[in-house]
Short mmCIF file of C-alpha atoms in Angstrom, two decimals:
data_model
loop_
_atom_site.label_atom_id
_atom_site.label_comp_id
_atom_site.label_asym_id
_atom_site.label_seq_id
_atom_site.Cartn_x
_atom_site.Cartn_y
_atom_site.Cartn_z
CA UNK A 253 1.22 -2.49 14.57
CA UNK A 254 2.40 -0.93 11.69
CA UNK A 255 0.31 1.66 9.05
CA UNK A 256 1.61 2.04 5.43
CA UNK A 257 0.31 5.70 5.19
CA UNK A 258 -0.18 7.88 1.64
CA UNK A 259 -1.44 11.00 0.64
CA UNK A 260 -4.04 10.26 -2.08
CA UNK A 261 -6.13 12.87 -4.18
CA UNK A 262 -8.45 9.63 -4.30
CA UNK A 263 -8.62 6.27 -3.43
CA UNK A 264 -10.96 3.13 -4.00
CA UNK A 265 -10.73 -0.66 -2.93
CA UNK A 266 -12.75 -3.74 -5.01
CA UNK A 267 -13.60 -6.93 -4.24
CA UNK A 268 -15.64 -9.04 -6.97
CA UNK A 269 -15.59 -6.03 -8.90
CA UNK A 270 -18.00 -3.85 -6.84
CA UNK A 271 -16.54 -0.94 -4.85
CA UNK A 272 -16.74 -1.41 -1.43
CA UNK A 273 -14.56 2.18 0.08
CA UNK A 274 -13.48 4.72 -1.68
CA UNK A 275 -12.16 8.71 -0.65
CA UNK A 276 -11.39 11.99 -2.62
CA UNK A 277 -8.48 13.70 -0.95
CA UNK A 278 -6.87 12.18 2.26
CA UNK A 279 -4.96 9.02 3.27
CA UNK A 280 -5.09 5.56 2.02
CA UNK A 281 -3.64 3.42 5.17
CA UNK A 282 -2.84 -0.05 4.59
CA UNK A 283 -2.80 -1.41 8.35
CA UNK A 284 -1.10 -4.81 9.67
CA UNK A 285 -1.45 -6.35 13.40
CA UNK A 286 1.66 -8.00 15.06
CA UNK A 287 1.32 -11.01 17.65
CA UNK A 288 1.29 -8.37 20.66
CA UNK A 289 -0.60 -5.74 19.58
CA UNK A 290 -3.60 -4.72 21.42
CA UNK A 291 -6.79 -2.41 22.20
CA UNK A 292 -3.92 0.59 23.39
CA UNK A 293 -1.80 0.50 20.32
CA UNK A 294 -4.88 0.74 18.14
CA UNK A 295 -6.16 3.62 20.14
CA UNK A 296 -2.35 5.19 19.49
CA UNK A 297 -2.25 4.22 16.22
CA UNK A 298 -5.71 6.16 15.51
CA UNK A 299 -4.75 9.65 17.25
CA UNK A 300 -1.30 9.39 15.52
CA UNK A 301 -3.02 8.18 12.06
CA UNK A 302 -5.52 11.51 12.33
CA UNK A 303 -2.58 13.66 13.60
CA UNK A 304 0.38 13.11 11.32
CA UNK A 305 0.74 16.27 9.25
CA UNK A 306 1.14 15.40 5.52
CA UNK A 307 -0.87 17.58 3.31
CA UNK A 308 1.06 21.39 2.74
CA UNK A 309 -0.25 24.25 4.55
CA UNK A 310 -0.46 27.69 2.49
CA UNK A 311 3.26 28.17 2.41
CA UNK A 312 3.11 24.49 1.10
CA UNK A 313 4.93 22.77 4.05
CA UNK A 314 3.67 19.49 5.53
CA UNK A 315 1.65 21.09 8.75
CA UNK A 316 -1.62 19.93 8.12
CA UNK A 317 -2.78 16.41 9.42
CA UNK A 318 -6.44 14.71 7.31
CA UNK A 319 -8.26 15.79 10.43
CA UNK A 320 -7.09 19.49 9.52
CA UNK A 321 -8.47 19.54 6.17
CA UNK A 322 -11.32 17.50 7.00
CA UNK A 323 -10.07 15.21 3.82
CA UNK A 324 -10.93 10.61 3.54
CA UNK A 325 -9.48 8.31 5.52
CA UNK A 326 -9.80 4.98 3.48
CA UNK A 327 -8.66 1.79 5.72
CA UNK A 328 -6.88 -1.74 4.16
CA UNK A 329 -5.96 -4.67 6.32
CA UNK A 330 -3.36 -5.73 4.73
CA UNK A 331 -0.77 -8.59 6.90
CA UNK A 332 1.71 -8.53 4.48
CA UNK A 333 2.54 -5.16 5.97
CA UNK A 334 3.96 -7.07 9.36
CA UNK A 335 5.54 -10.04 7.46
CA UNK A 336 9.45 -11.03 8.84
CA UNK A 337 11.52 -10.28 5.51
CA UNK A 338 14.76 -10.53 7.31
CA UNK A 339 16.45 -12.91 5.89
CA UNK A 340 16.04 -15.34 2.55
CA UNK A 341 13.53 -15.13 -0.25
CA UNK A 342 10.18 -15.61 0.99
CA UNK A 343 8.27 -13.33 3.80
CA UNK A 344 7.91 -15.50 7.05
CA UNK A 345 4.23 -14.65 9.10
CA UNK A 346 4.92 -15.63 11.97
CA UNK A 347 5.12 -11.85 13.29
CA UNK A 348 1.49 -11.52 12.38
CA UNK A 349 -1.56 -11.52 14.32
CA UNK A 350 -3.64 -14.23 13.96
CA UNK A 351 -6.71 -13.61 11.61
CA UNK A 352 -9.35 -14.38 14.08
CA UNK A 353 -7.87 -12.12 16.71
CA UNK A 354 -6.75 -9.61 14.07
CA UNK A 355 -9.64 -9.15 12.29
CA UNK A 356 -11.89 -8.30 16.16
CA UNK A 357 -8.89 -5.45 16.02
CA UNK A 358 -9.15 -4.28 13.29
CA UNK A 359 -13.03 -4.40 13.38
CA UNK A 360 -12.05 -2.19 16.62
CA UNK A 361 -10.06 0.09 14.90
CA UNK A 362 -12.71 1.16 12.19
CA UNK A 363 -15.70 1.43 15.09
CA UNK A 364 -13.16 3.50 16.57
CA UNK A 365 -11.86 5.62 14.47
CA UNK A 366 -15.27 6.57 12.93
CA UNK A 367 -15.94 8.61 16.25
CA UNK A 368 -12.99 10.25 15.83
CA UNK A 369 -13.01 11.55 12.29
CA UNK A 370 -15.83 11.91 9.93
CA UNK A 371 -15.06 10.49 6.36
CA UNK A 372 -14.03 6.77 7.23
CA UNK A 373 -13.93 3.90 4.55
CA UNK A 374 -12.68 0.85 4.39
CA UNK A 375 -12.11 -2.67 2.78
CA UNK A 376 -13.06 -5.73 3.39
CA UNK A 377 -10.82 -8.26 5.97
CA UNK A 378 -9.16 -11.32 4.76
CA UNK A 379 -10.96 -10.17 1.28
CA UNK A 380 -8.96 -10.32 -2.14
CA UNK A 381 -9.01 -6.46 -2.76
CA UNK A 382 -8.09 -4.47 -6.21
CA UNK A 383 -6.72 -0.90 -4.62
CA UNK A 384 -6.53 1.83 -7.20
CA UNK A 385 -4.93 5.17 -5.72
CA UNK A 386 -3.58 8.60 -6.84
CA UNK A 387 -0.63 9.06 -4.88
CA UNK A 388 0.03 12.84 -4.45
CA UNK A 389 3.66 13.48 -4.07
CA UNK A 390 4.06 10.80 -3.87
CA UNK A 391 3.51 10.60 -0.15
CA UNK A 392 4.14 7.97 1.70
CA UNK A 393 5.25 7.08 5.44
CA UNK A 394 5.52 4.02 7.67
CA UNK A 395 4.03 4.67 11.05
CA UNK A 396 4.15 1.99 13.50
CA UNK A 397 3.02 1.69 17.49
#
């Protein structure tokens, strides 16, 4: 499982034009399933996700995590994320969960991660979303499980 993590000032996801998630300050995560990845990971992936310390503390180092400053978390499948660009041209999917099975983990991953933190949004699965972000930093950091 791998999370493409960044520190927004806001965030907002379309589809057909009508917003569907959006947050003020926090983290935009873009989130891709591999073929093995199960119930555990996502349940690492979510404590890590809320812990990871990104957002400057009042002698403006990274020590504060999105759970610390109580900021958005907004949520983007996105299997591009886990694509195999090893080698050649074009990305290969064959390291990706399949969407049937990764779309009942990912639904898992939003019911569970809205008990754990309070401001949760999200897209829409398999949906053609337009993302529009601030990125503040830019931060940005690849977390995988």
């Amino acid at each position: 499982m791998k999370a493409l993590i960044q520190r927004v000032s806001k965030a907002k996801v379309e589809v057909d034009g009508q917003i569907v998630g959006q947050i003020k300050q926090g983290i935009l995560v873009f989130l891709g399933f591999e073929k093995n990845d199960q119930k555990p990971q996502v349940d690492k992936m979510i404590n890590k996700l809320l812990a990871y310390r990104v957002f400057a503390d009042e002698q403006g180092k990274m020590n504060l995590s999105v759970a610390d400053i109580n900021g958005g978390v907004l949520v983007v499948s996105q299997f591009t994320l886990v694509a195999d660009t090893k080698s050649g041209t074009r990305a290969g999917f064959s390291t990706a969960k399949p969407p049937v099975l990764a779309e009942a983990l990912y639904d898992y991953f939003l019911s569970s991660i809205k008990l754990a933190h309070s401001s949760i949004s999200s897209g829409v699965f398999g949906a053609d979303m337009q993302v529009s972000l601030i990125n503040d930093g830019p931060v940005t950091f690849l977390l995988e499980c």
